[in-house]
Amino acid sequence: FANSELTWEKSNQLDLGFDLSTFNNALVFTVEYYKKVTQDMLLGYNIPAVSGFTSTLKNLGKVENKGVELAVSYRVKVGQVNLRTGGNITFNRNKVLEIKGQNDFILQGNQYGGYNIQKVGRPIGMIFGYRKLGIFNTQEEIDAAPLQEGAVPGAMKFADLHGGADGGPDGIVSYDTKDMTEIGNPNPKFTWAWNVGADYKRFDINVLLMGAYKFDVYRNIESSTMNMDGVFNVLEKAKDRWKSPTDPGSNPNHKNAQGGTDYFKWSRESSERYVYDGTHLWIKNITIGYTLPKFKGILSDARIFINGSNLFLITKYPGNNPDSGVRGGTELNNDDESYPVPRTYSAGIKVNF
């Protein structure tokens, strides 16, 4: 059924730009500043499952996006070689200014698949869950910590943050969202791209690199591929999980270390355990070409080329694609292991008669 309450989003935007060309247009600089405020923004809103759906869209938000984009290009001839290069870098910052309704936040996702939170005064889509402190190695450690009901050795140790009368800890890690907090930012500090090319006689080459710096990805696939209950296939990393007090894995204090996996509770909940840095560099494209001599009266232009796309990815992210985000919308950077980006090679000829 159509939702008659939905309306178009409304935006006000300011753009300021500055261009500078020097050395007979050989060196060009561009600086742009933008600020965009969107009202009646469409946000996901959880509804009772008895309706047949778990979420819907409403005009609930007011969001600000602002940032700076810098670009530079340069070309020069060295002997018989024509060189050219150019790059850009973008710094974008966003913030939720308003959410209509009873609360100043909207929580999207679920306990075992990761949460994103839209909260007034904070960036869009912040990753939300338990703060991980480590792994319980013994019963004595469990007894000495704030109560995590049902925890056994090998369970993940989470922070007790809220629940007290003063808003602070209450000695109990609640098995809901009360003790959860922001655990990651899916918005990069900056994104960038750089291209370089050269021509020598009839040969040419072009290289494109792209990347993003300092943003977080919730690797949800690991919550179902690290357990040993016999239901799922497992990742190779599962070999290094916590197994016993004498065999806790190679680095049990690491944020992404895996606790015991023979049980459900305090293992697969939305937590820092599954948050990784998605910083990466793609060698996105390399093309090498050769322009054929003209054939008078037959060919006015012809060029043969070979091309490689998605050639190399340099990153510490353990998944196959740090750019993945399977849920879309404002549920940012939740990776349930999307299909790998293919590395492709091609060759062709372009002919003009």
mmCIF file of C-alpha atoms in Angstrom:
data_model
loop_
_atom_site.group_PDB
_atom_site.id
_atom_site.type_symbol
_atom_site.label_atom_id
_atom_site.label_comp_id
_atom_site.label_asym_id
_atom_site.label_seq_id
_atom_site.Cartn_x
_atom_site.Cartn_y
_atom_site.Cartn_z
ATOM 1 C CA PHE A 1 0.000 0.000 0.000
ATOM 2 C CA ALA A 2 1.181 3.518 -0.730
ATOM 3 C CA ASN A 3 2.176 5.612 2.286
ATOM 4 C CA SER A 4 0.289 8.877 1.930
ATOM 5 C CA GLU A 5 2.297 10.462 4.769
ATOM 6 C CA LEU A 6 5.619 10.387 2.886
ATOM 7 C CA THR A 7 6.788 13.645 1.307
ATOM 8 C CA TRP A 8 9.792 14.731 -0.722
ATOM 9 C CA GLU A 9 12.946 15.606 1.160
ATOM 10 C CA LYS A 10 13.779 19.327 1.092
ATOM 11 C CA SER A 11 17.325 20.663 0.861
ATOM 12 C CA ASN A 12 19.114 23.996 1.089
ATOM 13 C CA GLN A 13 22.660 24.043 -0.222
ATOM 14 C CA LEU A 14 25.534 26.507 -0.333
ATOM 15 C CA ASP A 15 28.455 25.967 -2.754
ATOM 16 C CA LEU A 16 31.568 28.114 -2.930
ATOM 17 C CA GLY A 17 34.376 27.421 -5.363
ATOM 18 C CA PHE A 18 37.774 28.769 -6.321
ATOM 19 C CA ASP A 19 39.743 27.833 -9.459
ATOM 20 C CA LEU A 20 43.323 28.823 -10.189
ATOM 21 C CA SER A 21 45.161 28.091 -13.444
ATOM 22 C CA THR A 22 48.881 28.779 -13.775
ATOM 23 C CA PHE A 23 51.734 28.194 -16.229
ATOM 24 C CA ASN A 24 49.477 28.414 -19.265
ATOM 25 C CA ASN A 25 46.928 26.041 -17.701
ATOM 26 C CA ALA A 26 49.573 23.404 -17.013
ATOM 27 C CA LEU A 27 48.892 23.532 -13.262
ATOM 28 C CA VAL A 28 45.264 23.875 -12.141
ATOM 29 C CA PHE A 29 43.927 24.093 -8.574
ATOM 30 C CA THR A 30 40.292 23.793 -7.508
ATOM 31 C CA VAL A 31 38.851 24.304 -4.037
ATOM 32 C CA GLU A 32 35.168 23.801 -3.259
ATOM 33 C CA TYR A 33 33.249 24.238 -0.025
ATOM 34 C CA TYR A 34 29.707 22.967 0.349
ATOM 35 C CA LYS A 35 27.067 22.913 3.052
ATOM 36 C CA LYS A 36 23.765 21.114 2.590
ATOM 37 C CA VAL A 37 20.911 20.893 5.084
ATOM 38 C CA THR A 38 18.226 18.309 4.320
ATOM 39 C CA GLN A 39 14.853 18.498 6.056
ATOM 40 C CA ASP A 40 12.164 15.802 6.198
ATOM 41 C CA MET A 41 14.890 13.254 5.524
ATOM 42 C CA LEU A 42 13.654 9.721 4.986
ATOM 43 C CA LEU A 43 14.896 7.443 7.762
ATOM 44 C CA GLY A 44 14.211 3.830 8.584
ATOM 45 C CA TYR A 45 11.753 3.358 11.428
ATOM 46 C CA ASN A 46 11.127 0.064 13.234
ATOM 47 C CA ILE A 47 7.517 -1.132 13.409
ATOM 48 C CA PRO A 48 5.883 -4.198 14.996
ATOM 49 C CA ALA A 49 6.534 -7.366 12.974
ATOM 50 C CA VAL A 50 2.838 -8.270 13.272
ATOM 51 C CA SER A 51 2.291 -5.739 10.492
ATOM 52 C CA GLY A 52 4.130 -8.050 8.111
ATOM 53 C CA PHE A 53 7.181 -5.771 8.001
ATOM 54 C CA THR A 54 9.907 -4.887 10.484
ATOM 55 C CA SER A 55 10.624 -1.339 9.321
ATOM 56 C CA THR A 56 9.291 1.454 7.158
ATOM 57 C CA LEU A 57 10.345 4.906 5.995
ATOM 58 C CA LYS A 58 9.251 8.181 7.563
ATOM 59 C CA ASN A 59 10.145 11.836 7.088
ATOM 60 C CA LEU A 60 11.846 12.043 10.448
ATOM 61 C CA GLY A 61 15.203 13.730 10.117
ATOM 62 C CA LYS A 62 17.064 16.940 9.561
ATOM 63 C CA VAL A 63 20.681 16.370 8.538
ATOM 64 C CA GLU A 64 23.647 18.583 7.722
ATOM 65 C CA ASN A 65 26.422 17.660 5.308
ATOM 66 C CA LYS A 66 29.378 19.966 4.851
ATOM 67 C CA GLY A 67 32.871 19.600 3.549
ATOM 68 C CA VAL A 68 35.769 20.648 1.390
ATOM 69 C CA GLU A 69 37.003 19.117 -1.862
ATOM 70 C CA LEU A 70 40.473 19.892 -3.165
ATOM 71 C CA ALA A 71 41.650 19.014 -6.658
ATOM 72 C CA VAL A 72 44.863 19.588 -8.573
ATOM 73 C CA SER A 73 46.043 18.636 -12.056
ATOM 74 C CA TYR A 74 49.378 19.069 -13.799
ATOM 75 C CA ARG A 75 50.705 18.350 -17.257
ATOM 76 C CA VAL A 76 54.175 18.730 -18.676
ATOM 77 C CA LYS A 77 56.239 17.550 -21.646
ATOM 78 C CA VAL A 78 59.641 16.001 -20.996
ATOM 79 C CA GLY A 79 61.421 15.278 -24.233
ATOM 80 C CA GLN A 80 59.038 13.145 -26.296
ATOM 81 C CA VAL A 81 56.966 12.145 -23.255
ATOM 82 C CA ASN A 82 53.748 13.939 -22.325
ATOM 83 C CA LEU A 83 53.073 13.503 -18.612
ATOM 84 C CA ARG A 84 49.815 14.290 -16.842
ATOM 85 C CA THR A 85 48.541 13.709 -13.339
ATOM 86 C CA GLY A 86 45.638 14.808 -11.183
ATOM 87 C CA GLY A 87 44.075 14.071 -7.868
ATOM 88 C CA ASN A 88 41.316 15.048 -5.518
ATOM 89 C CA ILE A 89 40.606 14.641 -1.830
ATOM 90 C CA THR A 90 37.269 15.171 -0.091
ATOM 91 C CA PHE A 91 36.626 15.860 3.584
ATOM 92 C CA ASN A 92 32.940 15.393 4.385
ATOM 93 C CA ARG A 93 31.325 15.782 7.789
ATOM 94 C CA ASN A 94 27.678 15.091 8.504
ATOM 95 C CA LYS A 95 25.509 15.528 11.563
ATOM 96 C CA VAL A 96 21.943 14.705 12.543
ATOM 97 C CA LEU A 97 20.311 17.989 13.555
ATOM 98 C CA GLU A 98 16.817 16.805 14.415
ATOM 99 C CA ILE A 99 14.715 13.669 14.748
ATOM 100 C CA LYS A 100 10.974 13.974 15.019
ATOM 101 C CA GLY A 101 9.319 11.796 17.625
ATOM 102 C CA GLN A 102 9.587 10.849 21.283
ATOM 103 C CA ASN A 103 13.350 10.186 21.271
ATOM 104 C CA ASP A 104 16.411 11.992 19.950
ATOM 105 C CA PHE A 105 17.674 8.823 18.274
ATOM 106 C CA ILE A 106 16.645 5.968 15.981
ATOM 107 C CA LEU A 107 18.178 2.523 16.381
ATOM 108 C CA GLN A 108 18.370 0.302 13.299
ATOM 109 C CA GLY A 109 19.478 -3.315 13.103
ATOM 110 C CA ASN A 110 19.296 -6.039 15.743
ATOM 111 C CA GLN A 111 21.112 -7.623 18.672
ATOM 112 C CA TYR A 112 22.813 -10.310 16.613
ATOM 113 C CA GLY A 113 23.322 -8.491 13.324
ATOM 114 C CA GLY A 114 24.758 -5.165 14.428
ATOM 115 C CA TYR A 115 23.152 -1.797 15.119
ATOM 116 C CA ASN A 116 23.430 1.635 13.528
ATOM 117 C CA ILE A 117 22.190 4.634 15.462
ATOM 118 C CA GLN A 118 20.941 7.985 14.167
ATOM 119 C CA LYS A 119 21.304 10.419 17.058
ATOM 120 C CA VAL A 120 20.903 14.174 17.269
ATOM 121 C CA GLY A 121 24.275 15.894 17.319
ATOM 122 C CA ARG A 122 26.158 12.851 16.021
ATOM 123 C CA PRO A 123 27.220 11.640 12.541
ATOM 124 C CA ILE A 124 24.854 9.497 10.476
ATOM 125 C CA GLY A 125 24.876 5.742 10.963
ATOM 126 C CA MET A 126 27.247 5.388 13.908
ATOM 127 C CA ILE A 127 27.894 1.724 14.744
ATOM 128 C CA PHE A 128 26.325 0.835 18.087
ATOM 129 C CA GLY A 129 26.947 -2.046 20.473
ATOM 130 C CA TYR A 130 28.820 -3.336 23.504
ATOM 131 C CA ARG A 131 32.274 -2.000 24.344
ATOM 132 C CA LYS A 132 34.519 -5.065 24.515
ATOM 133 C CA LEU A 133 36.992 -5.259 27.401
ATOM 134 C CA GLY A 134 38.413 -8.715 26.735
ATOM 135 C CA ILE A 135 37.558 -12.385 27.218
ATOM 136 C CA PHE A 136 36.723 -14.089 30.513
ATOM 137 C CA ASN A 137 39.418 -16.701 31.047
ATOM 138 C CA THR A 138 38.267 -18.147 34.384
ATOM 139 C CA GLN A 139 35.224 -18.247 36.653
ATOM 140 C CA GLU A 140 37.109 -16.049 39.126
ATOM 141 C CA GLU A 141 37.313 -13.284 36.530
ATOM 142 C CA ILE A 142 33.582 -13.577 35.924
ATOM 143 C CA ASP A 143 32.815 -13.361 39.660
ATOM 144 C CA ALA A 144 34.977 -10.232 40.039
ATOM 145 C CA ALA A 145 33.367 -8.348 37.130
ATOM 146 C CA PRO A 146 29.971 -6.642 36.790
ATOM 147 C CA LEU A 147 27.280 -9.283 36.379
ATOM 148 C CA GLN A 148 26.913 -10.755 32.899
ATOM 149 C CA GLU A 149 24.162 -13.255 33.488
ATOM 150 C CA GLY A 150 24.964 -16.635 31.980
ATOM 151 C CA ALA A 151 28.612 -15.842 31.209
ATOM 152 C CA VAL A 152 31.070 -18.749 31.320
ATOM 153 C CA PRO A 153 34.846 -18.874 30.721
ATOM 154 C CA GLY A 154 35.451 -17.920 27.105
ATOM 155 C CA ALA A 155 32.592 -15.411 27.016
ATOM 156 C CA MET A 156 33.371 -11.902 25.872
ATOM 157 C CA LYS A 157 33.710 -9.327 28.631
ATOM 158 C CA PHE A 158 31.651 -6.209 27.967
ATOM 159 C CA ALA A 159 31.628 -2.819 29.672
ATOM 160 C CA ASP A 160 28.968 -1.837 32.190
ATOM 161 C CA LEU A 161 28.253 1.754 31.158
ATOM 162 C CA HIS A 162 24.719 2.657 32.207
ATOM 163 C CA GLY A 163 21.799 1.718 34.407
ATOM 164 C CA GLY A 164 22.706 3.488 37.643
ATOM 165 C CA ALA A 165 20.598 6.208 39.225
ATOM 166 C CA ASP A 166 23.192 8.769 38.164
ATOM 167 C CA GLY A 167 23.275 7.437 34.628
ATOM 168 C CA GLY A 168 26.538 5.574 35.201
ATOM 169 C CA PRO A 169 27.299 1.872 35.788
ATOM 170 C CA ASP A 170 24.961 -0.218 37.943
ATOM 171 C CA GLY A 171 27.042 -3.387 38.315
ATOM 172 C CA ILE A 172 25.057 -5.281 35.651
ATOM 173 C CA VAL A 173 25.739 -5.619 31.934
ATOM 174 C CA SER A 174 22.190 -5.571 30.646
ATOM 175 C CA TYR A 175 21.271 -8.031 27.880
ATOM 176 C CA ASP A 176 19.644 -5.374 25.714
ATOM 177 C CA THR A 177 20.793 -1.988 24.433
ATOM 178 C CA LYS A 178 21.042 -0.177 27.801
ATOM 179 C CA ASP A 179 24.786 -0.739 28.167
ATOM 180 C CA MET A 180 25.565 -0.275 24.493
ATOM 181 C CA THR A 181 27.307 2.776 23.079
ATOM 182 C CA GLU A 182 28.861 4.075 19.889
ATOM 183 C CA ILE A 183 31.620 1.661 18.885
ATOM 184 C CA GLY A 184 32.534 2.795 15.383
ATOM 185 C CA ASN A 185 32.208 5.539 12.803
ATOM 186 C CA PRO A 186 31.356 4.389 9.258
ATOM 187 C CA ASN A 187 32.110 7.807 7.776
ATOM 188 C CA PRO A 188 35.664 8.176 6.369
ATOM 189 C CA LYS A 189 37.856 11.030 7.512
ATOM 190 C CA PHE A 190 38.547 11.576 3.846
ATOM 191 C CA THR A 191 38.273 9.903 0.442
ATOM 192 C CA TRP A 192 40.681 10.438 -2.402
ATOM 193 C CA ALA A 193 41.536 9.567 -5.975
ATOM 194 C CA TRP A 194 44.687 10.003 -8.056
ATOM 195 C CA ASN A 195 45.370 9.405 -11.713
ATOM 196 C CA VAL A 196 48.600 9.520 -13.667
ATOM 197 C CA GLY A 197 49.141 9.118 -17.394
ATOM 198 C CA ALA A 198 51.761 9.429 -20.064
ATOM 199 C CA ASP A 199 52.049 9.424 -23.862
ATOM 200 C CA TYR A 200 55.161 8.442 -25.752
ATOM 201 C CA LYS A 201 54.989 8.533 -29.515
ATOM 202 C CA ARG A 202 52.015 6.221 -30.250
ATOM 203 C CA PHE A 203 51.911 4.591 -26.813
ATOM 204 C CA ASP A 204 49.849 5.739 -23.844
ATOM 205 C CA ILE A 205 49.270 4.561 -20.282
ATOM 206 C CA ASN A 206 46.768 5.630 -17.620
ATOM 207 C CA VAL A 207 46.617 4.541 -13.970
ATOM 208 C CA LEU A 208 43.803 5.268 -11.487
ATOM 209 C CA LEU A 209 44.095 4.854 -7.712
ATOM 210 C CA MET A 210 41.300 5.405 -5.167
ATOM 211 C CA GLY A 211 40.968 5.077 -1.426
ATOM 212 C CA ALA A 212 39.369 6.044 1.865
ATOM 213 C CA TYR A 213 40.956 6.694 5.250
ATOM 214 C CA LYS A 214 39.898 5.895 8.805
ATOM 215 C CA PHE A 215 36.371 4.524 8.792
ATOM 216 C CA ASP A 216 34.851 1.503 10.487
ATOM 217 C CA VAL A 217 33.089 -1.552 9.095
ATOM 218 C CA TYR A 218 30.914 -3.935 11.135
ATOM 219 C CA ARG A 219 31.940 -7.384 9.868
ATOM 220 C CA ASN A 220 28.689 -9.138 10.649
ATOM 221 C CA ILE A 221 29.610 -12.309 8.754
ATOM 222 C CA GLU A 222 32.010 -13.260 11.568
ATOM 223 C CA SER A 223 29.180 -13.540 14.077
ATOM 224 C CA SER A 224 27.936 -16.613 12.215
ATOM 225 C CA THR A 225 31.172 -18.022 10.782
ATOM 226 C CA MET A 226 33.296 -18.185 13.929
ATOM 227 C CA ASN A 227 31.154 -20.495 16.058
ATOM 228 C CA MET A 228 31.618 -24.238 16.417
ATOM 229 C CA ASP A 229 28.040 -25.353 17.045
ATOM 230 C CA GLY A 230 27.943 -27.323 13.804
ATOM 231 C CA VAL A 231 25.397 -25.155 12.000
ATOM 232 C CA PHE A 232 27.647 -22.986 9.819
ATOM 233 C CA ASN A 233 30.868 -23.178 7.859
ATOM 234 C CA VAL A 234 33.658 -21.411 9.732
ATOM 235 C CA LEU A 235 36.475 -19.039 8.844
ATOM 236 C CA GLU A 236 40.087 -20.107 9.172
ATOM 237 C CA LYS A 237 40.426 -17.516 11.934
ATOM 238 C CA ALA A 238 38.271 -19.793 14.122
ATOM 239 C CA LYS A 239 41.352 -21.945 14.723
ATOM 240 C CA ASP A 240 42.752 -19.106 16.867
ATOM 241 C CA ARG A 241 39.647 -18.695 19.046
ATOM 242 C CA TRP A 242 39.569 -19.072 22.833
ATOM 243 C CA LYS A 243 39.369 -22.795 23.623
ATOM 244 C CA SER A 244 40.337 -23.069 27.303
ATOM 245 C CA PRO A 245 42.148 -21.123 30.050
ATOM 246 C CA THR A 246 45.385 -22.769 28.922
ATOM 247 C CA ASP A 247 44.686 -22.253 25.204
ATOM 248 C CA PRO A 248 43.101 -18.780 24.912
ATOM 249 C CA GLY A 249 44.361 -18.041 21.401
ATOM 250 C CA SER A 250 47.429 -16.142 20.256
ATOM 251 C CA ASN A 251 46.235 -12.672 21.325
ATOM 252 C CA PRO A 252 43.122 -12.890 23.527
ATOM 253 C CA ASN A 253 43.374 -9.225 24.561
ATOM 254 C CA HIS A 254 43.029 -7.943 20.997
ATOM 255 C CA LYS A 255 39.745 -6.175 20.278
ATOM 256 C CA ASN A 256 38.892 -8.582 17.459
ATOM 257 C CA ALA A 257 39.956 -11.758 19.278
ATOM 258 C CA GLN A 258 37.280 -14.448 19.312
ATOM 259 C CA GLY A 259 36.027 -15.901 22.577
ATOM 260 C CA GLY A 260 34.605 -19.368 23.056
ATOM 261 C CA THR A 261 32.115 -20.243 20.353
ATOM 262 C CA ASP A 262 30.281 -23.336 21.594
ATOM 263 C CA TYR A 263 27.446 -21.236 23.006
ATOM 264 C CA PHE A 264 25.348 -18.288 21.890
ATOM 265 C CA LYS A 265 25.187 -15.768 24.730
ATOM 266 C CA TRP A 266 27.913 -13.132 25.129
ATOM 267 C CA SER A 267 29.485 -14.132 21.846
ATOM 268 C CA ARG A 268 27.473 -12.942 18.842
ATOM 269 C CA GLU A 269 25.873 -9.749 20.129
ATOM 270 C CA SER A 270 26.478 -6.387 18.468
ATOM 271 C CA SER A 271 29.865 -5.431 19.874
ATOM 272 C CA GLU A 272 33.292 -3.995 19.224
ATOM 273 C CA ARG A 273 34.494 -7.524 18.532
ATOM 274 C CA TYR A 274 33.231 -7.223 14.942
ATOM 275 C CA VAL A 275 34.372 -3.653 14.186
ATOM 276 C CA TYR A 276 37.357 -3.255 11.860
ATOM 277 C CA ASP A 277 39.180 -0.330 10.276
ATOM 278 C CA GLY A 278 38.235 -0.148 6.588
ATOM 279 C CA THR A 279 41.099 2.099 5.441
ATOM 280 C CA HIS A 280 42.153 0.988 1.972
ATOM 281 C CA LEU A 281 43.835 1.787 -1.319
ATOM 282 C CA TRP A 282 42.558 0.410 -4.623
ATOM 283 C CA ILE A 283 44.716 0.227 -7.723
ATOM 284 C CA LYS A 284 41.486 0.584 -9.591
ATOM 285 C CA ASN A 285 42.413 0.707 -13.244
ATOM 286 C CA ILE A 286 45.421 0.487 -15.576
ATOM 287 C CA THR A 287 45.081 0.970 -19.339
ATOM 288 C CA ILE A 288 47.843 0.676 -21.919
ATOM 289 C CA GLY A 289 47.136 1.699 -25.512
ATOM 290 C CA TYR A 290 48.730 2.066 -28.910
ATOM 291 C CA THR A 291 47.447 4.346 -31.659
ATOM 292 C CA LEU A 292 47.796 2.843 -35.121
ATOM 293 C CA PRO A 293 49.076 4.879 -38.076
ATOM 294 C CA LYS A 294 46.381 6.435 -40.226
ATOM 295 C CA PHE A 295 45.451 4.697 -43.449
ATOM 296 C CA LYS A 296 44.569 7.424 -45.899
ATOM 297 C CA GLY A 297 41.057 7.016 -47.206
ATOM 298 C CA ILE A 298 40.371 4.014 -44.949
ATOM 299 C CA LEU A 299 41.009 4.743 -41.270
ATOM 300 C CA SER A 300 40.963 8.197 -39.711
ATOM 301 C CA ASP A 301 41.721 6.894 -36.232
ATOM 302 C CA ALA A 302 42.403 3.491 -34.634
ATOM 303 C CA ARG A 303 43.669 2.484 -31.208
ATOM 304 C CA ILE A 304 44.246 -0.898 -29.579
ATOM 305 C CA PHE A 305 44.375 -1.236 -25.802
ATOM 306 C CA ILE A 306 44.560 -3.624 -22.868
ATOM 307 C CA ASN A 307 42.882 -2.820 -19.579
ATOM 308 C CA GLY A 308 42.874 -4.166 -16.039
ATOM 309 C CA SER A 309 40.239 -3.207 -13.427
ATOM 310 C CA ASN A 310 40.222 -3.746 -9.651
ATOM 311 C CA LEU A 311 43.771 -4.998 -9.873
ATOM 312 C CA PHE A 312 45.032 -4.673 -6.306
ATOM 313 C CA LEU A 313 43.494 -3.849 -2.936
ATOM 314 C CA ILE A 314 45.814 -2.769 -0.123
ATOM 315 C CA THR A 315 44.117 -2.909 3.279
ATOM 316 C CA LYS A 316 44.226 -4.516 6.715
ATOM 317 C CA TYR A 317 40.495 -5.191 6.559
ATOM 318 C CA PRO A 318 39.998 -9.001 6.632
ATOM 319 C CA GLY A 319 36.979 -9.081 4.304
ATOM 320 C CA ASN A 320 37.039 -9.064 0.524
ATOM 321 C CA ASN A 321 35.690 -5.524 0.114
ATOM 322 C CA PRO A 322 35.912 -2.715 2.704
ATOM 323 C CA ASP A 323 33.515 -0.649 0.585
ATOM 324 C CA SER A 324 30.716 -3.143 1.183
ATOM 325 C CA GLY A 325 27.489 -2.216 2.908
ATOM 326 C CA VAL A 326 24.724 -4.703 2.302
ATOM 327 C CA ARG A 327 21.843 -2.966 4.074
ATOM 328 C CA GLY A 328 21.975 0.433 2.427
ATOM 329 C CA GLY A 329 20.272 3.630 3.494
ATOM 330 C CA THR A 330 21.523 4.887 6.847
ATOM 331 C CA GLU A 331 22.512 1.400 8.047
ATOM 332 C CA LEU A 332 26.067 1.994 6.975
ATOM 333 C CA ASN A 333 28.973 -0.425 6.514
ATOM 334 C CA ASN A 334 27.434 -3.668 7.720
ATOM 335 C CA ASP A 335 29.377 -6.388 5.929
ATOM 336 C CA ASP A 336 27.713 -9.772 5.602
ATOM 337 C CA GLU A 337 30.388 -10.730 3.046
ATOM 338 C CA SER A 338 29.105 -9.243 -0.158
ATOM 339 C CA TYR A 339 30.107 -10.829 -3.452
ATOM 340 C CA PRO A 340 33.822 -10.207 -4.178
ATOM 341 C CA VAL A 341 34.647 -7.417 -6.584
ATOM 342 C CA PRO A 342 36.008 -9.202 -9.689
ATOM 343 C CA ARG A 343 39.436 -8.475 -11.089
ATOM 344 C CA THR A 344 38.887 -8.123 -14.829
ATOM 345 C CA TYR A 345 41.173 -7.933 -17.839
ATOM 346 C CA SER A 346 40.091 -6.822 -21.278
ATOM 347 C CA ALA A 347 41.507 -5.901 -24.651
ATOM 348 C CA GLY A 348 39.940 -4.050 -27.528
ATOM 349 C CA ILE A 349 40.305 -1.913 -30.575
ATOM 350 C CA LYS A 350 38.615 1.382 -31.338
ATOM 351 C CA VAL A 351 38.298 2.233 -35.011
ATOM 352 C CA ASN A 352 36.960 5.346 -36.745
ATOM 353 C CA PHE A 353 36.508 5.118 -40.514
#
